[in-house]
Amino acid sequence: FPDWLESARNASLVLAVPKAACDFLAEKSCNVRYLSAGCDATEQFAPQDQEAFRQVHASTRPFVLVLGRKAGAKGYRQIIDAVEQLNRDGVDVQTVLIGPDDDGIPVNSPNAVYLGRQPRNVVRGALLSCLALCNMSSSESFGIVLLEAWLSGKPVIANNNCAAFHDMAVDGENSLLVDAPGITDAIKIIVAQPELGRRLAENGKHLVSKFDWKSVAESFIGMCAEVIKTSKVKE
């Protein structure tokens, strides 16, 4: 896209996300700064949300949550397959999927439940009730679902090969970053070491405020002010 790249080079400042995009643009001689998307870091998660979730999913089996569009690039089949392997190994765990049905492919696994689109209180209840959020997407510009999991006090298992996740997720510190063959072992670790899961979630939660929309807006305003100041000096 040479026309787009030329526009970026001519801009006073380019704001980009993820950081990998910033690195790319910097290599192309653009004046670029990182500015993430945001989340509602003040959102409250309550027992009533868990009750709303139980109304649509009454099973008491432990589960990993897949939250987002049901599409091939999201890697949800890899998670379902990993959970199937765990059950063959004697580990009782389910996959629960919530989100719009983009690919229209039926979920036929006996250890996976697809709930389709759900209202926000049910989503919060699912986050509160899961063992961990698992996201193996290879196509993301931002990782809002990771932030939401941490906000609800849950650990994250995520795709190590998704550049956007590296803007916030650090393996062993606030998440378990894996490739497809590593999903099974990561879930086993979360099941066997609940204290580790709590530590990962707590470390992630400390990061969420950095991505709150208020903080993002303040950064944006500050960058705009810098551009205006620099333009006036040049004049």
PDB file of C-alpha atoms in Angstrom:
ATOM      1  CA  PHE A   1       0.000   0.000   0.000  1.00  0.00           C
ATOM      2  CA  PRO A   2       2.455   2.694  -1.156  1.00  0.00           C
ATOM      3  CA  ASP A   3      -0.175   5.474  -0.995  1.00  0.00           C
ATOM      4  CA  TRP A   4      -0.983   4.640   2.616  1.00  0.00           C
ATOM      5  CA  LEU A   5       2.689   4.441   3.530  1.00  0.00           C
ATOM      6  CA  GLU A   6       3.381   7.803   1.899  1.00  0.00           C
ATOM      7  CA  SER A   7       0.542   9.352   3.919  1.00  0.00           C
ATOM      8  CA  ALA A   8       2.065   7.930   7.095  1.00  0.00           C
ATOM      9  CA  ARG A   9       5.477   9.353   6.190  1.00  0.00           C
ATOM     10  CA  ASN A  10       3.957  12.797   5.545  1.00  0.00           C
ATOM     11  CA  ALA A  11       1.963  12.859   8.791  1.00  0.00           C
ATOM     12  CA  SER A  12       3.177  14.984  11.687  1.00  0.00           C
ATOM     13  CA  LEU A  13       2.579  11.977  13.936  1.00  0.00           C
ATOM     14  CA  VAL A  14       1.197   8.475  13.401  1.00  0.00           C
ATOM     15  CA  LEU A  15      -0.533   6.751  16.326  1.00  0.00           C
ATOM     16  CA  ALA A  16      -0.474   2.985  15.955  1.00  0.00           C
ATOM     17  CA  VAL A  17      -1.245  -0.287  17.685  1.00  0.00           C
ATOM     18  CA  PRO A  18       0.065  -2.933  18.303  1.00  0.00           C
ATOM     19  CA  LYS A  19       3.691  -2.177  19.099  1.00  0.00           C
ATOM     20  CA  ALA A  20       4.730  -4.408  16.210  1.00  0.00           C
ATOM     21  CA  ALA A  21       2.986  -1.950  13.867  1.00  0.00           C
ATOM     22  CA  CYS A  22       4.914   0.909  15.491  1.00  0.00           C
ATOM     23  CA  ASP A  23       8.187  -0.909  14.870  1.00  0.00           C
ATOM     24  CA  PHE A  24       7.235  -1.479  11.220  1.00  0.00           C
ATOM     25  CA  LEU A  25       6.332   2.179  10.663  1.00  0.00           C
ATOM     26  CA  ALA A  26       9.463   3.406  12.408  1.00  0.00           C
ATOM     27  CA  GLU A  27      11.536   1.286  10.012  1.00  0.00           C
ATOM     28  CA  LYS A  28       9.696   3.061   7.163  1.00  0.00           C
ATOM     29  CA  SER A  29      10.848   6.483   8.455  1.00  0.00           C
ATOM     30  CA  CYS A  30       7.501   7.461   9.997  1.00  0.00           C
ATOM     31  CA  ASN A  31       7.173   9.534  13.157  1.00  0.00           C
ATOM     32  CA  VAL A  32       5.146   7.011  15.131  1.00  0.00           C
ATOM     33  CA  ARG A  33       3.954   6.617  18.706  1.00  0.00           C
ATOM     34  CA  TYR A  34       2.113   3.776  20.379  1.00  0.00           C
ATOM     35  CA  LEU A  35      -1.480   4.443  21.420  1.00  0.00           C
ATOM     36  CA  SER A  36      -3.550   1.442  22.431  1.00  0.00           C
ATOM     37  CA  ALA A  37      -7.261   0.929  22.366  1.00  0.00           C
ATOM     38  CA  GLY A  38      -8.896   0.799  25.787  1.00  0.00           C
ATOM     39  CA  CYS A  39     -11.267  -0.961  28.130  1.00  0.00           C
ATOM     40  CA  ASP A  40     -13.614  -0.028  30.951  1.00  0.00           C
ATOM     41  CA  ALA A  41     -11.344  -0.642  33.927  1.00  0.00           C
ATOM     42  CA  THR A  42     -14.130   0.394  36.318  1.00  0.00           C
ATOM     43  CA  GLU A  43     -16.537  -2.363  35.221  1.00  0.00           C
ATOM     44  CA  GLN A  44     -17.923  -4.261  38.199  1.00  0.00           C
ATOM     45  CA  PHE A  45     -18.252  -8.054  38.345  1.00  0.00           C
ATOM     46  CA  ALA A  46     -20.892  -9.311  40.781  1.00  0.00           C
ATOM     47  CA  PRO A  47     -22.435 -12.584  42.043  1.00  0.00           C
ATOM     48  CA  GLN A  48     -25.598 -11.656  40.132  1.00  0.00           C
ATOM     49  CA  ASP A  49     -23.564 -12.007  36.942  1.00  0.00           C
ATOM     50  CA  GLN A  50     -22.633 -15.572  37.845  1.00  0.00           C
ATOM     51  CA  GLU A  51     -26.296 -16.344  38.474  1.00  0.00           C
ATOM     52  CA  ALA A  52     -27.190 -14.924  35.058  1.00  0.00           C
ATOM     53  CA  PHE A  53     -24.523 -17.161  33.513  1.00  0.00           C
ATOM     54  CA  ARG A  54     -25.866 -20.226  35.340  1.00  0.00           C
ATOM     55  CA  GLN A  55     -29.273 -19.544  33.827  1.00  0.00           C
ATOM     56  CA  VAL A  56     -27.839 -20.231  30.362  1.00  0.00           C
ATOM     57  CA  HIS A  57     -25.173 -22.777  31.363  1.00  0.00           C
ATOM     58  CA  ALA A  58     -26.169 -24.910  34.337  1.00  0.00           C
ATOM     59  CA  SER A  59     -23.268 -27.384  34.190  1.00  0.00           C
ATOM     60  CA  THR A  60     -20.976 -27.546  37.230  1.00  0.00           C
ATOM     61  CA  ARG A  61     -18.013 -28.886  35.237  1.00  0.00           C
ATOM     62  CA  PRO A  62     -14.884 -26.703  35.319  1.00  0.00           C
ATOM     63  CA  PHE A  63     -14.287 -24.929  32.024  1.00  0.00           C
ATOM     64  CA  VAL A  64     -11.985 -22.699  30.030  1.00  0.00           C
ATOM     65  CA  LEU A  65     -13.696 -19.749  28.371  1.00  0.00           C
ATOM     66  CA  VAL A  66     -13.309 -18.770  24.723  1.00  0.00           C
ATOM     67  CA  LEU A  67     -14.681 -15.268  24.292  1.00  0.00           C
ATOM     68  CA  GLY A  68     -15.050 -13.636  20.882  1.00  0.00           C
ATOM     69  CA  ARG A  69     -16.062 -14.340  17.309  1.00  0.00           C
ATOM     70  CA  LYS A  70     -16.339 -18.021  16.357  1.00  0.00           C
ATOM     71  CA  ALA A  71     -14.059 -17.864  13.326  1.00  0.00           C
ATOM     72  CA  GLY A  72     -11.148 -19.942  12.111  1.00  0.00           C
ATOM     73  CA  ALA A  73      -8.539 -17.235  12.686  1.00  0.00           C
ATOM     74  CA  LYS A  74      -9.547 -17.121  16.350  1.00  0.00           C
ATOM     75  CA  GLY A  75      -8.113 -20.600  16.918  1.00  0.00           C
ATOM     76  CA  TYR A  76     -11.078 -21.924  18.868  1.00  0.00           C
ATOM     77  CA  ARG A  77     -10.803 -25.406  17.298  1.00  0.00           C
ATOM     78  CA  GLN A  78      -7.311 -25.771  18.742  1.00  0.00           C
ATOM     79  CA  ILE A  79      -8.714 -25.131  22.213  1.00  0.00           C
ATOM     80  CA  ILE A  80     -11.563 -27.616  21.735  1.00  0.00           C
ATOM     81  CA  ASP A  81      -9.061 -30.251  20.567  1.00  0.00           C
ATOM     82  CA  ALA A  82      -6.814 -29.597  23.576  1.00  0.00           C
ATOM     83  CA  VAL A  83      -9.736 -30.002  25.964  1.00  0.00           C
ATOM     84  CA  GLU A  84     -10.696 -33.254  24.219  1.00  0.00           C
ATOM     85  CA  GLN A  85      -7.174 -34.531  24.863  1.00  0.00           C
ATOM     86  CA  LEU A  86      -7.384 -33.519  28.517  1.00  0.00           C
ATOM     87  CA  ASN A  87     -10.574 -35.510  28.960  1.00  0.00           C
ATOM     88  CA  ARG A  88      -8.951 -38.543  27.326  1.00  0.00           C
ATOM     89  CA  ASP A  89      -6.162 -38.095  29.896  1.00  0.00           C
ATOM     90  CA  GLY A  90      -8.702 -38.121  32.716  1.00  0.00           C
ATOM     91  CA  VAL A  91      -8.897 -34.369  33.371  1.00  0.00           C
ATOM     92  CA  ASP A  92     -12.535 -33.255  33.611  1.00  0.00           C
ATOM     93  CA  VAL A  93     -12.791 -29.896  31.881  1.00  0.00           C
ATOM     94  CA  GLN A  94     -15.050 -28.219  29.309  1.00  0.00           C
ATOM     95  CA  THR A  95     -14.696 -25.519  26.696  1.00  0.00           C
ATOM     96  CA  VAL A  96     -17.382 -22.821  26.819  1.00  0.00           C
ATOM     97  CA  LEU A  97     -17.556 -20.499  23.813  1.00  0.00           C
ATOM     98  CA  ILE A  98     -19.378 -17.152  23.747  1.00  0.00           C
ATOM     99  CA  GLY A  99     -19.567 -14.851  20.740  1.00  0.00           C
ATOM    100  CA  PRO A 100     -21.099 -14.413  17.277  1.00  0.00           C
ATOM    101  CA  ASP A 101     -21.103 -17.417  14.939  1.00  0.00           C
ATOM    102  CA  ASP A 102     -19.001 -16.161  12.020  1.00  0.00           C
ATOM    103  CA  ASP A 103     -18.072 -19.490  10.447  1.00  0.00           C
ATOM    104  CA  GLY A 104     -21.371 -21.345  10.965  1.00  0.00           C
ATOM    105  CA  ILE A 105     -19.553 -24.607  11.750  1.00  0.00           C
ATOM    106  CA  PRO A 106     -21.382 -26.719  14.366  1.00  0.00           C
ATOM    107  CA  VAL A 107     -19.584 -27.439  17.631  1.00  0.00           C
ATOM    108  CA  ASN A 108     -20.069 -31.184  18.077  1.00  0.00           C
ATOM    109  CA  SER A 109     -17.588 -31.984  20.831  1.00  0.00           C
ATOM    110  CA  PRO A 110     -19.132 -33.562  23.964  1.00  0.00           C
ATOM    111  CA  ASN A 111     -16.765 -31.399  25.993  1.00  0.00           C
ATOM    112  CA  ALA A 112     -17.538 -28.069  24.328  1.00  0.00           C
ATOM    113  CA  VAL A 113     -20.593 -25.825  24.672  1.00  0.00           C
ATOM    114  CA  TYR A 114     -21.268 -22.940  22.299  1.00  0.00           C
ATOM    115  CA  LEU A 115     -23.613 -20.338  23.810  1.00  0.00           C
ATOM    116  CA  GLY A 116     -23.660 -17.865  20.921  1.00  0.00           C
ATOM    117  CA  ARG A 117     -24.004 -14.154  21.603  1.00  0.00           C
ATOM    118  CA  GLN A 118     -24.817 -13.311  25.208  1.00  0.00           C
ATOM    119  CA  PRO A 119     -25.662 -10.104  27.094  1.00  0.00           C
ATOM    120  CA  ARG A 120     -22.900  -8.403  29.023  1.00  0.00           C
ATOM    121  CA  ASN A 121     -23.964  -9.681  32.454  1.00  0.00           C
ATOM    122  CA  VAL A 122     -23.759 -13.282  31.206  1.00  0.00           C
ATOM    123  CA  VAL A 123     -20.298 -12.591  29.761  1.00  0.00           C
ATOM    124  CA  ARG A 124     -19.165 -11.193  33.106  1.00  0.00           C
ATOM    125  CA  GLY A 125     -20.610 -14.247  34.842  1.00  0.00           C
ATOM    126  CA  ALA A 126     -18.738 -16.556  32.485  1.00  0.00           C
ATOM    127  CA  LEU A 127     -15.482 -14.743  33.213  1.00  0.00           C
ATOM    128  CA  LEU A 128     -16.081 -15.010  36.950  1.00  0.00           C
ATOM    129  CA  SER A 129     -16.907 -18.719  36.689  1.00  0.00           C
ATOM    130  CA  CYS A 130     -14.169 -20.026  34.374  1.00  0.00           C
ATOM    131  CA  LEU A 131     -10.837 -21.624  35.196  1.00  0.00           C
ATOM    132  CA  ALA A 132      -9.127 -19.339  32.697  1.00  0.00           C
ATOM    133  CA  LEU A 133      -9.712 -17.365  29.545  1.00  0.00           C
ATOM    134  CA  CYS A 134      -8.112 -19.079  26.560  1.00  0.00           C
ATOM    135  CA  ASN A 135      -7.499 -17.134  23.354  1.00  0.00           C
ATOM    136  CA  MET A 136      -5.521 -18.640  20.484  1.00  0.00           C
ATOM    137  CA  SER A 137      -6.368 -15.942  17.952  1.00  0.00           C
ATOM    138  CA  SER A 138      -3.739 -15.191  15.320  1.00  0.00           C
ATOM    139  CA  SER A 139      -5.508 -12.050  14.105  1.00  0.00           C
ATOM    140  CA  GLU A 140      -5.869  -9.248  16.648  1.00  0.00           C
ATOM    141  CA  SER A 141      -4.974  -5.574  16.855  1.00  0.00           C
ATOM    142  CA  PHE A 142      -5.674  -5.413  20.587  1.00  0.00           C
ATOM    143  CA  GLY A 143      -6.311  -7.825  23.469  1.00  0.00           C
ATOM    144  CA  ILE A 144      -9.333  -6.424  25.287  1.00  0.00           C
ATOM    145  CA  VAL A 145     -10.557  -9.893  26.319  1.00  0.00           C
ATOM    146  CA  LEU A 146      -7.281 -10.460  28.169  1.00  0.00           C
ATOM    147  CA  LEU A 147      -7.827  -7.259  30.129  1.00  0.00           C
ATOM    148  CA  GLU A 148     -11.410  -8.271  30.920  1.00  0.00           C
ATOM    149  CA  ALA A 149     -10.258 -11.657  32.233  1.00  0.00           C
ATOM    150  CA  TRP A 150      -7.712 -10.024  34.525  1.00  0.00           C
ATOM    151  CA  LEU A 151     -10.306  -7.527  35.687  1.00  0.00           C
ATOM    152  CA  SER A 152     -12.545 -10.439  36.700  1.00  0.00           C
ATOM    153  CA  GLY A 153      -9.662 -12.081  38.588  1.00  0.00           C
ATOM    154  CA  LYS A 154      -8.980 -14.904  36.122  1.00  0.00           C
ATOM    155  CA  PRO A 155      -5.741 -16.080  34.466  1.00  0.00           C
ATOM    156  CA  VAL A 156      -5.102 -15.984  30.744  1.00  0.00           C
ATOM    157  CA  ILE A 157      -3.793 -18.575  28.297  1.00  0.00           C
ATOM    158  CA  ALA A 158      -3.019 -16.876  24.992  1.00  0.00           C
ATOM    159  CA  ASN A 159      -1.373 -17.367  21.618  1.00  0.00           C
ATOM    160  CA  ASN A 160       2.333 -16.630  21.826  1.00  0.00           C
ATOM    161  CA  ASN A 161       2.340 -15.941  18.069  1.00  0.00           C
ATOM    162  CA  CYS A 162      -0.181 -13.076  18.233  1.00  0.00           C
ATOM    163  CA  ALA A 163       1.795  -9.821  18.195  1.00  0.00           C
ATOM    164  CA  ALA A 164      -0.950  -7.748  19.838  1.00  0.00           C
ATOM    165  CA  PHE A 165      -1.023  -9.951  22.949  1.00  0.00           C
ATOM    166  CA  HIS A 166       2.630  -9.144  23.635  1.00  0.00           C
ATOM    167  CA  ASP A 167       1.636  -5.523  24.277  1.00  0.00           C
ATOM    168  CA  MET A 168       0.199  -6.652  27.621  1.00  0.00           C
ATOM    169  CA  ALA A 169       0.818 -10.363  28.234  1.00  0.00           C
ATOM    170  CA  VAL A 170       4.106 -11.606  29.689  1.00  0.00           C
ATOM    171  CA  ASP A 171       4.573 -15.361  29.891  1.00  0.00           C
ATOM    172  CA  GLY A 172       4.832 -16.626  33.466  1.00  0.00           C
ATOM    173  CA  GLU A 173       4.156 -13.181  34.899  1.00  0.00           C
ATOM    174  CA  ASN A 174       0.518 -12.450  34.062  1.00  0.00           C
ATOM    175  CA  SER A 175      -0.287 -15.163  31.515  1.00  0.00           C
ATOM    176  CA  LEU A 176       0.734 -18.434  29.924  1.00  0.00           C
ATOM    177  CA  LEU A 177       1.737 -17.786  26.308  1.00  0.00           C
ATOM    178  CA  VAL A 178       1.708 -20.933  24.207  1.00  0.00           C
ATOM    179  CA  ASP A 179       1.460 -22.289  20.694  1.00  0.00           C
ATOM    180  CA  ALA A 180      -1.220 -24.814  19.740  1.00  0.00           C
ATOM    181  CA  PRO A 181       0.622 -27.926  21.059  1.00  0.00           C
ATOM    182  CA  GLY A 182       1.103 -26.179  24.413  1.00  0.00           C
ATOM    183  CA  ILE A 183      -2.570 -25.512  25.180  1.00  0.00           C
ATOM    184  CA  THR A 184      -3.154 -28.861  26.879  1.00  0.00           C
ATOM    185  CA  ASP A 185      -0.228 -28.475  29.279  1.00  0.00           C
ATOM    186  CA  ALA A 186      -1.158 -24.857  30.028  1.00  0.00           C
ATOM    187  CA  ILE A 187      -4.696 -25.847  31.050  1.00  0.00           C
ATOM    188  CA  LYS A 188      -3.285 -28.714  33.132  1.00  0.00           C
ATOM    189  CA  ILE A 189      -1.069 -26.223  34.959  1.00  0.00           C
ATOM    190  CA  ILE A 190      -4.001 -23.929  35.730  1.00  0.00           C
ATOM    191  CA  VAL A 191      -6.076 -26.883  36.988  1.00  0.00           C
ATOM    192  CA  ALA A 192      -3.250 -28.274  39.132  1.00  0.00           C
ATOM    193  CA  GLN A 193      -1.907 -24.958  40.453  1.00  0.00           C
ATOM    194  CA  PRO A 194      -4.799 -22.649  41.379  1.00  0.00           C
ATOM    195  CA  GLU A 195      -2.442 -20.425  43.351  1.00  0.00           C
ATOM    196  CA  LEU A 196      -0.407 -19.790  40.195  1.00  0.00           C
ATOM    197  CA  GLY A 197      -3.617 -18.900  38.367  1.00  0.00           C
ATOM    198  CA  ARG A 198      -4.496 -16.373  41.061  1.00  0.00           C
ATOM    199  CA  ARG A 199      -1.017 -14.847  40.899  1.00  0.00           C
ATOM    200  CA  LEU A 200      -1.122 -14.515  37.114  1.00  0.00           C
ATOM    201  CA  ALA A 201      -4.556 -12.893  37.313  1.00  0.00           C
ATOM    202  CA  GLU A 202      -3.511 -10.490  40.054  1.00  0.00           C
ATOM    203  CA  ASN A 203      -0.414  -9.408  38.143  1.00  0.00           C
ATOM    204  CA  GLY A 204      -2.557  -8.834  35.073  1.00  0.00           C
ATOM    205  CA  LYS A 205      -5.108  -6.830  37.037  1.00  0.00           C
ATOM    206  CA  HIS A 206      -2.400  -4.360  38.079  1.00  0.00           C
ATOM    207  CA  LEU A 207      -1.913  -3.604  34.392  1.00  0.00           C
ATOM    208  CA  VAL A 208      -5.545  -2.954  33.478  1.00  0.00           C
ATOM    209  CA  SER A 209      -5.687   0.675  34.664  1.00  0.00           C
ATOM    210  CA  LYS A 210      -2.973   1.537  32.126  1.00  0.00           C
ATOM    211  CA  PHE A 211      -5.471   0.643  29.380  1.00  0.00           C
ATOM    212  CA  ASP A 212      -8.510   2.361  30.877  1.00  0.00           C
ATOM    213  CA  TRP A 213     -10.235   4.642  28.362  1.00  0.00           C
ATOM    214  CA  LYS A 214      -9.560   7.668  30.571  1.00  0.00           C
ATOM    215  CA  SER A 215      -5.812   6.991  30.512  1.00  0.00           C
ATOM    216  CA  VAL A 216      -5.893   6.346  26.766  1.00  0.00           C
ATOM    217  CA  ALA A 217      -7.807   9.610  26.174  1.00  0.00           C
ATOM    218  CA  GLU A 218      -5.354  11.584  28.301  1.00  0.00           C
ATOM    219  CA  SER A 219      -2.436  10.149  26.320  1.00  0.00           C
ATOM    220  CA  PHE A 220      -4.149  11.035  23.045  1.00  0.00           C
ATOM    221  CA  ILE A 221      -4.809  14.624  24.141  1.00  0.00           C
ATOM    222  CA  GLY A 222      -1.213  14.961  25.311  1.00  0.00           C
ATOM    223  CA  MET A 223       0.133  13.750  21.977  1.00  0.00           C
ATOM    224  CA  CYS A 224      -2.145  16.131  20.073  1.00  0.00           C
ATOM    225  CA  ALA A 225      -0.889  18.997  22.219  1.00  0.00           C
ATOM    226  CA  GLU A 226       2.709  18.071  21.397  1.00  0.00           C
ATOM    227  CA  VAL A 227       1.953  18.063  17.657  1.00  0.00           C
ATOM    228  CA  ILE A 228       0.281  21.508  17.883  1.00  0.00           C
ATOM    229  CA  LYS A 229       3.183  22.914  19.901  1.00  0.00           C
ATOM    230  CA  THR A 230       5.753  21.561  17.462  1.00  0.00           C
ATOM    231  CA  SER A 231       3.812  22.925  14.468  1.00  0.00           C
ATOM    232  CA  LYS A 232       3.684  26.415  16.021  1.00  0.00           C
ATOM    233  CA  VAL A 233       7.435  26.392  16.690  1.00  0.00           C
ATOM    234  CA  LYS A 234       8.097  25.497  13.032  1.00  0.00           C
ATOM    235  CA  GLU A 235       5.849  28.350  11.885  1.00  0.00           C
TER     236      GLU A 235
END
